[in-house]
Structures are given as structure tokens and as C-alpha cells.
Amino acid sequence: MNLTFLQDFGPIGILLLGAAVCAALDLRSFDSHGRGPQRTRWVVLASLLLAFVASIGFWHSSFGPTPPDIEHGSLVIDRFALFFYAITLAAAGAVVLCGADAESELDPHRGVFHLLLLMSCAGVLFTASATDLISMGAGLALAVLPMALAQGLHKSAAGSVRTAARALSVSGFSLVVFLLGTAILAGLAGTTTLRAIPLGLQHLGPLLVVGAILMILGAAAQFGLFPFLWWRAGLGSRLPTLPFLAATLLGSLAGTAALLRLLPGALGAAPSTWTLAVAVLAGITLVLAPCLAWRQRRLSLTVVYLLVAQLALVPATLPEVSQAGTATILYLLLCVIPLAAGLLGLLGSIAAQGEGSATSDLRGLWARSPVLAGALALLLAGLAGLPPLAGFFARLMTVDAALHAGLGWLAWLELVSAVISVLVVFRWLLTIFDARVDGPAIALPQRTTVIGVVLCTGAVLSFGLLLGPLFAIASRGALPPLIGP
């Protein structure tokens, strides 16, 4: 047995061990109203914390003056992978904390969801460490498919199994499209190793363009980009809060890690094969998503469309093949995680009290619950990119990246998307702070959810002030080459 491998990839092993513990606890017959269902939540949080602690040593060595890359066959621990280790563990922790009130929707399947969540986290870490196409496809499947299964855990929705079956079908189809593109790329290059692919591509051809587009479409499904925009919004309107939130964050992280390894990494020497396809998909989504958000009369669907528009900035920045462009994407991910977790966690808490998210349900929320209304307004402002919150600087940097890539039209579309998003959020703020009060007072979330939302709102407020240090960390994580030495 290779003990060095077990030590180096201890964080992934800890997550899988935590998943096994959740499975063992779930097999026992706990009373759903007792303390039993909450135990798996603390197992998840402990596993995430231990996995983060296990990666601290790598951070100390790999972010030093001469960072070594730890390689084991088709896996590597480099600065890029370590960044995704930290951000993935933080995203999963935010899901568990902010979604504590929404766990009741999953009874009696809380343990199953926590098991699937840890498996999906391990899949994201595996994808970020992959250095060949086969291991990347396996990691992406491990990250995406458990969350598709989790979408059938609704305790009261009769159509939850049908929804999970559809989610599995779409997720499986997107993985097949992604793997087909990687198969074409491997066939043209004569290798599956990422660092050797540029050497094997002697000339550009139509088949290479087809392979790159298929890979982009397969990963676009995880972001909810066009043409998967309506599917993502449909899931947000039918699914319990926790599975949707986890699938959105972890799927986006896995898709980003795969695209950055493949496009700027393996195909960075031939950007003309994929930059136009990425830019077009991102541009369509950037305009279409906030326009659809404007038409919604439920805040939950509005947030979903605005999140898709925010995530569309990731592929919009990909054509800038440089350290600064990749660092912008990593900083953008840092900003999206607290916004998504905080907003959907608050909406899940409101729904757990029997309240809806329609305009009539939220009118006058400021008078009914000032704390909830203030946190919701702050997170919505960050999602719209209002200064001086973190989302504002992320949008500015993505516009700059589009200009550096020579895509002025894409920069204009990003600005148009930002303006429409601001108008959408402003309309909802008028509803929340309306003087007319409809409905009874709304209680504060439980303590665990409050902790998660406070951490998320603090991140939204501070990430703009800490732009320099955070962008420096993202730049170190984005140093080329992305696939090792």
C-alpha cells in the first residue's frame, strides 16, 4: 500500500470516511424529532474541518517561494488544486450552516443527503487534482451525480423521484457530452495526459473545434448556462433548498476546475478553438438570465436567474488566457459562494416557517422582521454587484478581462447584464421595504443558520475591502502551469 499517497490525499480520504460514518448513522432508526437526524450534520462539519486542517501543511509548503507539486500518477496537488480544496470545503460548510432550517424538508433522509454531500465534495477535490482526461471525467461524475440523486429526497413532494430521475438524465447527458469531447481531444492528441496534449496537437482542425465545444457544453450544464438556463431555474422552483444549493455550488466548482485545467491549461496554446464558443454562450446567458429574472414574481426564482448570470461571468473571463484572467475567475468564485449560500439559506428559513417568496408574501418584510430584511437586502445588493460589496469588484475585473481578451462586445454585454440585475434587485428592495405590511411577524432562523448567514454577509462586506490580499491568493493559485511542472 502506498502510504505516501494516502497521506498526500488525506483530505479526500477524510471526506469519504465521513460519508461512511453518515451512512452508518443513517442506517440506525433515529426518531426524526430527536437528536439523531442532527448528528450527521455535525459529522459533516467535523469532516470538512478535519479535511481543511489536513490540507494546511500543503498550503504552507506549496505557497512558499519554491512551491513543490506533489504528483501521484494522474493526480497532483499544486497551488491550483489547493485553492479548490479550500473553497470547496468552505462552500460545503456554508451549505450545511445556512441550510440548517431547510433540513426539515429532507426528513427522514438527512443522513443520506449529508452522505451524498461529502461524496460530491470529494469529487470536486478529485477533479481539481486531475492531470489526465480519465481521472477528470471520474472526478466530475463523482461531483455531479450524487447531487442529482439528492434531488429526490423531498419528504412531501410526490414528484421528487421524477425530478431526481430527470436530474440524473440531464447530468448523465452532460457528462456524456463532456466525455465525448475529451475523447475527441485525446484521439487528436494521441494522449490523455493534460500536459502532453499541446505537444500532440500539430494543427488545428474542425474536429478539434467540435471536441472543444462539446467539452464546454458538458461543463456549461453545471453552471446553468444557455441552453441549460431553463433547466436550472426549473430545479430551483421544485427542489428542496439544500440539494439545489449544494448542486449549484459544488457543480459550478467542479465545472470551473475542469474547464480551467482543459482550456487555459491544455488548450491554452490554441485559444481560437474554444474562445468564441465560450464567449457566445456566456454573452447569451449574461443578457437572458437577468431579463428572465425581471419577469419573475417569486424571489426564489429571481435569485436563481441572478445566480446564473453571476456564474456566467466565469466562462466570460475564460478567453483571457493569463494568470490575471484565471485569478479573476477564482476571486469571482470566492464572491459567489457566500451570496448563494446566504440568500438561499434565508429563503429556506422563511419557507420553513410556512411563508412564501412571492411579492405579496415579502411585502413589508422590514416591519415584520428587520434583521431578516436587512440581511436579505445586503445579499441581494451583493448579487447585483452594487459598490462597495464584493460582487462589484468581481464584475469590474471580469469586464477588464474581456477587454484584454479583445472581446469588447462581451464587455458591453457584461455591463448591460449588471444594469438589468441592479434594476431587478431595486424592484425587490422596494417590495421588502414597502410601508404596507402584509402577514404576521417572521421569527429569526435557528442558531446554526444565523451563524452561517452572519458569516456569509460578513464575507460579502469584507471581500471588497480585502480585495488585495484575496486577489493575491487567487493569483498564486492561478500561476501557470495549471497542470503541474
CSV table of C-alpha atoms in Angstrom, one decimal:
chain,number,residue,atom,x,y,z
A,1,MET,CA,0.0,0.0,0.0
A,2,ASN,CA,1.3,3.4,-0.9
A,3,LEU,CA,1.2,5.3,2.4
A,4,THR,CA,2.5,8.4,0.8
A,5,PHE,CA,-0.5,8.6,-1.5
A,6,LEU,CA,-2.8,8.2,1.5
A,7,GLN,CA,-1.1,10.9,3.4
A,8,ASP,CA,-0.9,13.4,0.5
A,9,PHE,CA,-4.6,12.9,-0.4
A,10,GLY,CA,-5.8,12.7,3.2
A,11,PRO,CA,-8.4,15.4,2.7
A,12,ILE,CA,-10.3,13.3,0.1
A,13,GLY,CA,-10.0,10.2,2.3
A,14,ILE,CA,-11.4,12.1,5.3
A,15,LEU,CA,-14.4,13.2,3.3
A,16,LEU,CA,-15.1,9.6,2.1
A,17,LEU,CA,-14.6,8.4,5.7
A,18,GLY,CA,-17.1,11.0,6.9
A,19,ALA,CA,-19.5,9.8,4.2
A,20,ALA,CA,-19.2,6.2,5.5
A,21,VAL,CA,-20.0,7.4,9.1
A,22,CYS,CA,-23.1,9.3,7.9
A,23,ALA,CA,-24.2,6.1,6.1
A,24,ALA,CA,-23.7,4.1,9.3
A,25,LEU,CA,-25.7,6.6,11.4
A,26,ASP,CA,-28.4,6.8,8.9
A,27,LEU,CA,-28.9,3.0,8.9
A,28,ARG,CA,-29.9,3.3,12.6
A,29,SER,CA,-33.5,4.1,13.3
A,30,PHE,CA,-33.5,7.5,14.8
A,31,ASP,CA,-36.6,9.4,15.8
A,32,SER,CA,-36.9,12.2,13.3
A,33,HIS,CA,-37.8,14.7,16.1
A,34,GLY,CA,-34.9,13.7,18.3
A,35,ARG,CA,-31.2,14.5,18.2
A,36,GLY,CA,-30.5,11.6,15.8
A,37,PRO,CA,-31.0,13.5,12.5
A,38,GLN,CA,-28.8,16.3,13.7
A,39,ARG,CA,-25.8,14.0,14.3
A,40,THR,CA,-24.9,13.6,10.7
A,41,ARG,CA,-24.8,17.4,10.3
A,42,TRP,CA,-22.1,17.6,12.9
A,43,VAL,CA,-20.3,14.6,11.3
A,44,VAL,CA,-20.2,16.6,8.0
A,45,LEU,CA,-18.9,19.8,9.7
A,46,ALA,CA,-16.2,17.8,11.5
A,47,SER,CA,-15.2,16.0,8.3
A,48,LEU,CA,-14.9,19.3,6.5
A,49,LEU,CA,-12.9,20.9,9.3
A,50,LEU,CA,-10.5,17.9,9.5
A,51,ALA,CA,-10.1,17.9,5.7
A,52,PHE,CA,-9.2,21.6,5.8
A,53,VAL,CA,-6.7,21.0,8.7
A,54,ALA,CA,-5.2,18.1,6.7
A,55,SER,CA,-4.5,20.5,3.8
A,56,ILE,CA,-2.9,23.3,5.9
A,57,GLY,CA,0.5,21.7,5.6
A,58,PHE,CA,0.3,21.7,1.8
A,59,TRP,CA,-0.7,25.4,1.9
A,60,HIS,CA,2.4,26.2,3.9
A,61,SER,CA,4.8,24.4,1.6
A,62,SER,CA,3.1,25.0,-1.8
A,63,PHE,CA,2.6,28.7,-1.3
A,64,GLY,CA,6.2,29.3,-0.3
A,65,PRO,CA,9.0,30.8,-2.6
A,66,THR,CA,9.6,27.5,-4.4
A,67,PRO,CA,6.3,25.5,-4.2
A,68,PRO,CA,6.6,21.8,-5.0
A,69,ASP,CA,3.9,19.9,-6.8
A,70,ILE,CA,3.1,16.6,-5.3
A,71,GLU,CA,2.3,14.1,-8.1
A,72,HIS,CA,0.9,10.6,-7.9
A,73,GLY,CA,0.2,9.2,-11.4
A,74,SER,CA,-2.8,11.0,-12.8
A,75,LEU,CA,-3.3,13.3,-9.7
A,76,VAL,CA,-1.4,16.3,-8.5
A,77,ILE,CA,-1.5,18.6,-5.5
A,78,ASP,CA,-0.5,22.0,-6.8
A,79,ARG,CA,-1.5,25.6,-5.9
A,80,PHE,CA,-4.5,25.4,-8.2
A,81,ALA,CA,-5.8,22.2,-6.6
A,82,LEU,CA,-5.2,23.6,-3.1
A,83,PHE,CA,-7.2,26.7,-3.9
A,84,PHE,CA,-10.1,24.4,-4.8
A,85,TYR,CA,-9.6,22.3,-1.7
A,86,ALA,CA,-10.2,25.3,0.5
A,87,ILE,CA,-13.0,26.9,-1.5
A,88,THR,CA,-14.9,23.6,-1.8
A,89,LEU,CA,-14.7,22.8,1.9
A,90,ALA,CA,-15.8,26.4,2.7
A,91,ALA,CA,-18.7,26.1,0.2
A,92,ALA,CA,-19.9,22.8,1.7
A,93,GLY,CA,-19.7,24.2,5.2
A,94,ALA,CA,-21.7,27.2,4.1
A,95,VAL,CA,-24.4,24.9,2.7
A,96,VAL,CA,-24.7,22.9,5.9
A,97,LEU,CA,-24.8,26.0,8.2
A,98,CYS,CA,-27.1,28.3,6.1
A,99,GLY,CA,-29.4,25.4,5.2
A,100,ALA,CA,-29.9,24.1,8.8
A,101,ASP,CA,-33.5,25.4,8.8
A,102,ALA,CA,-34.2,23.8,5.5
A,103,GLU,CA,-33.1,20.3,6.6
A,104,SER,CA,-36.7,19.6,7.7
A,105,GLU,CA,-37.6,19.3,4.0
A,106,LEU,CA,-35.4,16.2,3.8
A,107,ASP,CA,-36.8,14.2,6.7
A,108,PRO,CA,-36.2,11.3,7.1
A,109,HIS,CA,-33.3,11.5,4.6
A,110,ARG,CA,-31.0,14.0,6.2
A,111,GLY,CA,-28.2,11.4,6.7
A,112,VAL,CA,-28.5,10.4,3.0
A,113,PHE,CA,-28.1,14.0,1.9
A,114,HIS,CA,-25.1,14.5,4.1
A,115,LEU,CA,-23.5,11.3,2.8
A,116,LEU,CA,-24.1,12.5,-0.8
A,117,LEU,CA,-22.7,16.0,0.0
A,118,LEU,CA,-19.4,14.6,1.3
A,119,MET,CA,-19.1,12.4,-1.7
A,120,SER,CA,-19.7,15.3,-4.0
A,121,CYS,CA,-17.1,17.4,-2.2
A,122,ALA,CA,-14.6,14.6,-2.7
A,123,GLY,CA,-15.4,14.6,-6.4
A,124,VAL,CA,-14.7,18.3,-6.7
A,125,LEU,CA,-11.3,17.8,-5.0
A,126,PHE,CA,-10.6,14.9,-7.3
A,127,THR,CA,-11.4,16.9,-10.4
A,128,ALA,CA,-9.2,19.8,-9.3
A,129,SER,CA,-6.3,17.5,-8.8
A,130,ALA,CA,-6.7,15.6,-12.1
A,131,THR,CA,-3.9,15.7,-14.7
A,132,ASP,CA,-5.4,13.4,-17.3
A,133,LEU,CA,-8.8,13.2,-19.0
A,134,ILE,CA,-9.8,9.9,-17.5
A,135,SER,CA,-9.4,10.9,-13.9
A,136,MET,CA,-11.0,14.3,-14.6
A,137,GLY,CA,-14.1,12.6,-16.0
A,138,ALA,CA,-14.3,10.3,-13.0
A,139,GLY,CA,-14.0,13.2,-10.6
A,140,LEU,CA,-16.6,15.2,-12.4
A,141,ALA,CA,-19.0,12.3,-12.3
A,142,LEU,CA,-18.4,11.8,-8.6
A,143,ALA,CA,-19.1,15.5,-8.0
A,144,VAL,CA,-22.3,15.8,-10.1
A,145,LEU,CA,-24.2,12.5,-9.8
A,146,PRO,CA,-24.6,12.4,-6.0
A,147,MET,CA,-26.2,15.8,-6.1
A,148,ALA,CA,-28.5,14.7,-8.8
A,149,LEU,CA,-29.6,11.8,-6.6
A,150,ALA,CA,-30.1,14.2,-3.7
A,151,GLN,CA,-32.7,16.0,-5.6
A,152,GLY,CA,-35.2,13.1,-5.0
A,153,LEU,CA,-35.1,13.4,-1.2
A,154,HIS,CA,-38.1,15.8,-0.7
A,155,LYS,CA,-40.2,14.4,2.1
A,156,SER,CA,-43.6,15.6,0.8
A,157,ALA,CA,-43.3,16.3,-2.9
A,158,ALA,CA,-44.8,13.4,-4.8
A,159,GLY,CA,-42.8,14.3,-7.9
A,160,SER,CA,-39.5,14.3,-6.2
A,161,VAL,CA,-38.5,10.9,-7.6
A,162,ARG,CA,-39.4,12.1,-11.1
A,163,THR,CA,-37.4,15.2,-10.6
A,164,ALA,CA,-34.4,13.2,-9.5
A,165,ALA,CA,-34.8,10.9,-12.5
A,166,ARG,CA,-34.8,13.9,-14.8
A,167,ALA,CA,-31.8,15.4,-13.0
A,168,LEU,CA,-29.9,12.2,-13.4
A,169,SER,CA,-30.8,12.1,-17.0
A,170,VAL,CA,-29.6,15.7,-17.7
A,171,SER,CA,-26.5,15.2,-15.5
A,172,GLY,CA,-25.7,12.0,-17.3
A,173,PHE,CA,-26.2,13.5,-20.7
A,174,SER,CA,-24.0,16.5,-19.9
A,175,LEU,CA,-21.3,14.1,-18.6
A,176,VAL,CA,-21.5,12.0,-21.8
A,177,VAL,CA,-21.2,15.2,-23.9
A,178,PHE,CA,-18.2,16.2,-21.8
A,179,LEU,CA,-16.5,12.8,-22.1
A,180,LEU,CA,-17.2,12.7,-25.8
A,181,GLY,CA,-15.4,16.0,-26.2
A,182,THR,CA,-12.5,14.8,-24.2
A,183,ALA,CA,-12.4,11.5,-26.2
A,184,ILE,CA,-12.1,13.6,-29.4
A,185,LEU,CA,-9.3,15.7,-27.8
A,186,ALA,CA,-7.4,12.6,-26.6
A,187,GLY,CA,-7.7,11.0,-30.1
A,188,LEU,CA,-6.3,14.0,-31.9
A,189,ALA,CA,-3.5,14.5,-29.4
A,190,GLY,CA,-2.7,10.8,-29.0
A,191,THR,CA,-2.6,11.1,-25.2
A,192,THR,CA,-4.9,11.6,-22.2
A,193,THR,CA,-2.3,13.5,-20.2
A,194,LEU,CA,-3.1,17.2,-20.0
A,195,ARG,CA,0.5,18.5,-20.1
A,196,ALA,CA,1.2,16.4,-23.2
A,197,ILE,CA,-1.9,17.4,-25.2
A,198,PRO,CA,-0.5,20.7,-26.6
A,199,LEU,CA,2.5,18.7,-27.9
A,200,GLY,CA,0.3,16.2,-29.7
A,201,LEU,CA,-1.9,18.8,-31.4
A,202,GLN,CA,0.1,19.6,-34.5
A,203,HIS,CA,-2.5,21.5,-36.3
A,204,LEU,CA,-6.0,23.0,-35.8
A,205,GLY,CA,-8.9,21.4,-37.5
A,206,PRO,CA,-12.7,21.3,-37.4
A,207,LEU,CA,-12.7,18.1,-35.3
A,208,LEU,CA,-10.7,19.8,-32.6
A,209,VAL,CA,-13.2,22.7,-32.6
A,210,VAL,CA,-16.1,20.2,-32.2
A,211,GLY,CA,-14.3,18.5,-29.3
A,212,ALA,CA,-13.7,21.7,-27.5
A,213,ILE,CA,-17.3,22.8,-28.0
A,214,LEU,CA,-18.6,19.5,-26.6
A,215,MET,CA,-16.4,19.9,-23.5
A,216,ILE,CA,-17.7,23.4,-23.0
A,217,LEU,CA,-21.3,22.3,-23.4
A,218,GLY,CA,-20.8,19.5,-20.9
A,219,ALA,CA,-19.4,21.8,-18.3
A,220,ALA,CA,-22.0,24.5,-19.1
A,221,ALA,CA,-24.8,22.3,-17.7
A,222,GLN,CA,-23.2,22.6,-14.3
A,223,PHE,CA,-23.3,26.4,-14.4
A,224,GLY,CA,-26.8,26.6,-15.9
A,225,LEU,CA,-25.5,28.5,-19.0
A,226,PHE,CA,-27.6,28.7,-22.1
A,227,PRO,CA,-29.1,26.4,-23.3
A,228,PHE,CA,-29.4,24.8,-19.8
A,229,LEU,CA,-30.7,28.0,-18.3
A,230,TRP,CA,-34.4,27.0,-18.0
A,231,TRP,CA,-33.5,23.6,-16.6
A,232,ARG,CA,-31.5,25.2,-13.7
A,233,ALA,CA,-34.3,27.6,-13.0
A,234,GLY,CA,-36.9,24.8,-13.1
A,235,LEU,CA,-34.9,22.8,-10.5
A,236,GLY,CA,-34.8,25.9,-8.3
A,237,SER,CA,-38.5,26.2,-8.3
A,238,ARG,CA,-39.2,22.5,-7.5
A,239,LEU,CA,-36.4,21.2,-5.3
A,240,PRO,CA,-35.7,21.5,-1.6
A,241,THR,CA,-33.3,24.3,-0.8
A,242,LEU,CA,-30.3,22.2,0.4
A,243,PRO,CA,-30.0,19.9,-2.6
A,244,PHE,CA,-30.3,22.8,-5.1
A,245,LEU,CA,-27.8,24.9,-3.2
A,246,ALA,CA,-25.3,22.1,-2.9
A,247,ALA,CA,-25.7,21.1,-6.6
A,248,THR,CA,-25.3,24.8,-7.7
A,249,LEU,CA,-22.1,25.5,-5.7
A,250,LEU,CA,-20.3,22.1,-6.0
A,251,GLY,CA,-21.3,21.6,-9.6
A,252,SER,CA,-20.1,25.0,-10.5
A,253,LEU,CA,-16.8,24.5,-8.7
A,254,ALA,CA,-16.2,21.1,-10.4
A,255,GLY,CA,-17.1,22.6,-13.8
A,256,THR,CA,-14.7,25.5,-13.3
A,257,ALA,CA,-11.9,23.3,-12.2
A,258,ALA,CA,-12.3,21.1,-15.3
A,259,LEU,CA,-12.6,24.0,-17.7
A,260,LEU,CA,-9.5,25.8,-16.3
A,261,ARG,CA,-7.4,22.6,-16.5
A,262,LEU,CA,-8.6,21.9,-20.0
A,263,LEU,CA,-9.0,25.2,-21.8
A,264,PRO,CA,-6.3,27.7,-20.5
A,265,GLY,CA,-4.2,24.6,-19.4
A,266,ALA,CA,-4.2,22.0,-22.1
A,267,LEU,CA,-5.6,24.1,-25.0
A,268,GLY,CA,-4.0,27.4,-24.0
A,269,ALA,CA,-1.7,27.3,-26.9
A,270,ALA,CA,-4.7,27.1,-29.3
A,271,PRO,CA,-7.3,29.6,-27.9
A,272,SER,CA,-9.0,30.0,-31.3
A,273,THR,CA,-10.5,26.6,-30.9
A,274,TRP,CA,-12.7,27.5,-28.0
A,275,THR,CA,-12.7,31.2,-27.1
A,276,LEU,CA,-15.5,32.2,-29.4
A,277,ALA,CA,-17.8,29.3,-28.3
A,278,VAL,CA,-17.3,30.2,-24.6
A,279,ALA,CA,-17.8,33.9,-25.2
A,280,VAL,CA,-21.1,33.4,-27.2
A,281,LEU,CA,-22.6,31.1,-24.6
A,282,ALA,CA,-21.6,33.4,-21.8
A,283,GLY,CA,-22.8,36.5,-23.6
A,284,ILE,CA,-26.3,35.0,-24.3
A,285,THR,CA,-26.6,33.9,-20.7
A,286,LEU,CA,-25.5,37.3,-19.3
A,287,VAL,CA,-28.3,39.1,-21.1
A,288,LEU,CA,-31.0,36.4,-21.0
A,289,ALA,CA,-30.8,35.4,-17.3
A,290,PRO,CA,-31.4,38.9,-15.8
A,291,CYS,CA,-34.2,39.6,-18.3
A,292,LEU,CA,-35.9,36.4,-17.2
A,293,ALA,CA,-35.3,37.4,-13.5
A,294,TRP,CA,-37.1,40.7,-14.2
A,295,ARG,CA,-40.2,38.7,-15.2
A,296,GLN,CA,-40.4,36.6,-12.0
A,297,ARG,CA,-42.8,37.3,-9.2
A,298,ARG,CA,-41.1,35.0,-6.8
A,299,LEU,CA,-37.9,35.9,-5.1
A,300,SER,CA,-36.6,32.4,-5.1
A,301,LEU,CA,-36.7,32.1,-8.9
A,302,THR,CA,-35.3,35.7,-9.2
A,303,VAL,CA,-32.3,34.7,-7.1
A,304,VAL,CA,-31.7,31.6,-9.3
A,305,TYR,CA,-31.6,33.6,-12.5
A,306,LEU,CA,-29.4,36.2,-11.0
A,307,LEU,CA,-27.0,33.5,-9.7
A,308,VAL,CA,-26.8,32.0,-13.2
A,309,ALA,CA,-26.0,35.5,-14.6
A,310,GLN,CA,-23.2,35.8,-11.9
A,311,LEU,CA,-21.8,32.3,-12.8
A,312,ALA,CA,-21.9,33.2,-16.5
A,313,LEU,CA,-19.0,35.6,-15.7
A,314,VAL,CA,-16.8,32.6,-15.2
A,315,PRO,CA,-16.8,31.4,-18.8
A,316,ALA,CA,-16.9,35.1,-19.9
A,317,THR,CA,-13.5,35.5,-18.3
A,318,LEU,CA,-12.0,32.3,-19.7
A,319,PRO,CA,-10.9,33.8,-23.1
A,320,GLU,CA,-8.4,35.9,-21.2
A,321,VAL,CA,-5.7,33.1,-21.1
A,322,SER,CA,-3.4,34.6,-18.5
A,323,GLN,CA,-2.6,34.5,-14.8
A,324,ALA,CA,-4.7,37.6,-14.2
A,325,GLY,CA,-7.7,36.1,-16.1
A,326,THR,CA,-7.6,32.9,-14.1
A,327,ALA,CA,-7.1,34.8,-10.8
A,328,THR,CA,-10.2,36.8,-11.7
A,329,ILE,CA,-12.2,33.6,-12.0
A,330,LEU,CA,-11.0,32.3,-8.7
A,331,TYR,CA,-11.8,35.6,-6.9
A,332,LEU,CA,-15.3,35.6,-8.6
A,333,LEU,CA,-15.9,32.1,-7.1
A,334,LEU,CA,-15.0,33.4,-3.7
A,335,CYS,CA,-17.7,36.1,-4.1
A,336,VAL,CA,-20.4,33.8,-5.4
A,337,ILE,CA,-20.3,31.2,-2.6
A,338,PRO,CA,-21.4,33.5,0.3
A,339,LEU,CA,-24.0,35.2,-1.9
A,340,ALA,CA,-25.6,31.9,-3.0
A,341,ALA,CA,-25.4,30.2,0.4
A,342,GLY,CA,-26.7,33.2,2.4
A,343,LEU,CA,-29.6,34.1,0.0
A,344,LEU,CA,-30.9,30.6,-0.5
A,345,GLY,CA,-30.4,29.8,3.2
A,346,LEU,CA,-32.5,32.8,4.2
A,347,LEU,CA,-35.2,31.9,1.7
A,348,GLY,CA,-35.2,28.3,3.0
A,349,SER,CA,-35.6,29.6,6.6
A,350,ILE,CA,-38.6,31.7,5.6
A,351,ALA,CA,-40.1,28.8,3.7
A,352,ALA,CA,-39.7,26.6,6.8
A,353,GLN,CA,-42.0,29.0,8.7
A,354,GLY,CA,-44.7,28.5,6.2
A,355,GLU,CA,-44.1,31.7,4.3
A,356,GLY,CA,-43.7,32.0,0.5
A,357,SER,CA,-41.3,34.1,-1.6
A,358,ALA,CA,-43.9,35.8,-3.8
A,359,THR,CA,-44.2,39.6,-3.9
A,360,SER,CA,-47.3,39.6,-1.8
A,361,ASP,CA,-45.5,37.4,0.8
A,362,LEU,CA,-42.4,39.6,1.2
A,363,ARG,CA,-44.1,43.0,1.0
A,364,GLY,CA,-43.3,44.9,4.1
A,365,LEU,CA,-40.8,42.4,5.4
A,366,TRP,CA,-38.8,45.2,7.0
A,367,ALA,CA,-41.6,45.8,9.5
A,368,ARG,CA,-42.2,42.1,10.1
A,369,SER,CA,-38.5,41.1,10.7
A,370,PRO,CA,-35.9,43.9,10.3
A,371,VAL,CA,-33.0,41.6,10.8
A,372,LEU,CA,-34.1,39.2,8.1
A,373,ALA,CA,-35.0,42.0,5.7
A,374,GLY,CA,-31.6,43.7,6.3
A,375,ALA,CA,-29.6,40.6,5.6
A,376,LEU,CA,-31.7,39.8,2.6
A,377,ALA,CA,-31.3,43.3,1.2
A,378,LEU,CA,-27.5,43.2,1.7
A,379,LEU,CA,-27.0,39.9,0.0
A,380,LEU,CA,-29.3,41.0,-2.9
A,381,ALA,CA,-27.2,44.1,-3.3
A,382,GLY,CA,-24.1,42.0,-3.5
A,383,LEU,CA,-25.6,39.7,-6.1
A,384,ALA,CA,-26.4,42.8,-8.2
A,385,GLY,CA,-22.8,44.0,-7.9
A,386,LEU,CA,-23.5,47.2,-6.0
A,387,PRO,CA,-20.5,49.0,-4.6
A,388,PRO,CA,-18.6,48.6,-2.3
A,389,LEU,CA,-19.6,45.0,-1.9
A,390,ALA,CA,-17.5,42.1,-3.2
A,391,GLY,CA,-19.7,41.5,-6.3
A,392,PHE,CA,-18.9,45.0,-7.6
A,393,PHE,CA,-15.2,44.4,-7.9
A,394,ALA,CA,-15.6,41.0,-9.3
A,395,ARG,CA,-17.8,42.4,-12.1
A,396,LEU,CA,-15.2,45.2,-12.8
A,397,MET,CA,-12.4,42.7,-13.1
A,398,THR,CA,-14.4,40.5,-15.5
A,399,VAL,CA,-15.1,43.5,-17.7
A,400,ASP,CA,-11.4,44.3,-17.7
A,401,ALA,CA,-10.6,40.6,-18.6
A,402,ALA,CA,-13.0,40.7,-21.6
A,403,LEU,CA,-11.3,43.9,-22.9
A,404,HIS,CA,-7.8,42.4,-22.5
A,405,ALA,CA,-9.1,39.4,-24.5
A,406,GLY,CA,-10.1,41.7,-27.3
A,407,LEU,CA,-13.8,41.0,-26.8
A,408,GLY,CA,-15.3,44.5,-26.4
A,409,TRP,CA,-18.8,43.3,-27.3
A,410,LEU,CA,-18.7,40.8,-24.4
A,411,ALA,CA,-17.6,43.6,-22.0
A,412,TRP,CA,-20.6,45.7,-23.1
A,413,LEU,CA,-22.9,42.7,-22.5
A,414,GLU,CA,-21.5,42.3,-19.0
A,415,LEU,CA,-22.3,45.9,-18.3
A,416,VAL,CA,-25.8,45.6,-19.7
A,417,SER,CA,-26.3,42.5,-17.5
A,418,ALA,CA,-25.1,44.4,-14.5
A,419,VAL,CA,-27.6,47.2,-15.1
A,420,ILE,CA,-30.5,44.9,-15.6
A,421,SER,CA,-29.5,43.0,-12.4
A,422,VAL,CA,-29.5,46.2,-10.4
A,423,LEU,CA,-33.0,47.1,-11.7
A,424,VAL,CA,-34.3,43.7,-10.7
A,425,VAL,CA,-32.8,43.9,-7.2
A,426,PHE,CA,-34.0,47.5,-6.8
A,427,ARG,CA,-37.6,46.4,-7.5
A,428,TRP,CA,-37.4,43.7,-4.8
A,429,LEU,CA,-35.8,46.1,-2.4
A,430,LEU,CA,-38.8,48.4,-2.8
A,431,THR,CA,-41.1,45.4,-2.0
A,432,ILE,CA,-39.1,44.4,1.1
A,433,PHE,CA,-39.1,48.0,2.4
A,434,ASP,CA,-42.7,48.8,1.4
A,435,ALA,CA,-44.6,50.6,4.1
A,436,ARG,CA,-47.6,48.3,3.7
A,437,VAL,CA,-47.3,45.3,6.0
A,438,ASP,CA,-48.8,42.0,4.8
A,439,GLY,CA,-48.7,39.0,7.1
A,440,PRO,CA,-47.5,38.1,10.6
A,441,ALA,CA,-44.1,38.6,12.1
A,442,ILE,CA,-41.4,36.2,11.0
A,443,ALA,CA,-39.1,34.7,13.6
A,444,LEU,CA,-35.3,34.6,13.3
A,445,PRO,CA,-33.7,31.4,12.0
A,446,GLN,CA,-32.3,28.8,14.4
A,447,ARG,CA,-28.8,29.4,15.8
A,448,THR,CA,-26.9,27.3,13.2
A,449,THR,CA,-28.5,29.2,10.3
A,450,VAL,CA,-27.8,32.5,12.0
A,451,ILE,CA,-24.1,31.7,12.3
A,452,GLY,CA,-24.0,30.7,8.6
A,453,VAL,CA,-25.8,33.8,7.4
A,454,VAL,CA,-23.7,36.1,9.6
A,455,LEU,CA,-20.5,34.6,8.1
A,456,CYS,CA,-21.8,34.9,4.6
A,457,THR,CA,-22.9,38.6,5.0
A,458,GLY,CA,-19.6,39.3,6.7
A,459,ALA,CA,-17.8,37.8,3.7
A,460,VAL,CA,-19.9,39.9,1.3
A,461,LEU,CA,-19.0,43.0,3.2
A,462,SER,CA,-15.3,42.3,3.8
A,463,PHE,CA,-14.3,40.7,0.5
A,464,GLY,CA,-14.4,44.1,-1.2
A,465,LEU,CA,-12.2,45.6,1.5
A,466,LEU,CA,-9.8,42.6,1.3
A,467,LEU,CA,-9.6,42.7,-2.5
A,468,GLY,CA,-5.8,43.0,-2.5
A,469,PRO,CA,-5.0,40.0,-0.2
A,470,LEU,CA,-7.7,37.8,-1.6
A,471,PHE,CA,-6.7,38.5,-5.2
A,472,ALA,CA,-3.1,37.9,-4.3
A,473,ILE,CA,-4.1,34.4,-3.0
A,474,ALA,CA,-6.1,33.8,-6.2
A,475,SER,CA,-3.1,34.9,-8.3
A,476,ARG,CA,-0.8,32.4,-6.5
A,477,GLY,CA,-3.4,29.7,-7.1
A,478,ALA,CA,-3.6,30.6,-10.7
A,479,LEU,CA,0.1,30.6,-11.5
A,480,PRO,CA,0.9,28.7,-14.7
A,481,PRO,CA,1.2,25.9,-15.5
A,482,LEU,CA,-2.2,24.8,-14.2
A,483,ILE,CA,-1.3,21.1,-14.7
A,484,GLY,CA,1.9,20.8,-12.8
A,485,PRO,CA,5.6,21.3,-13.8
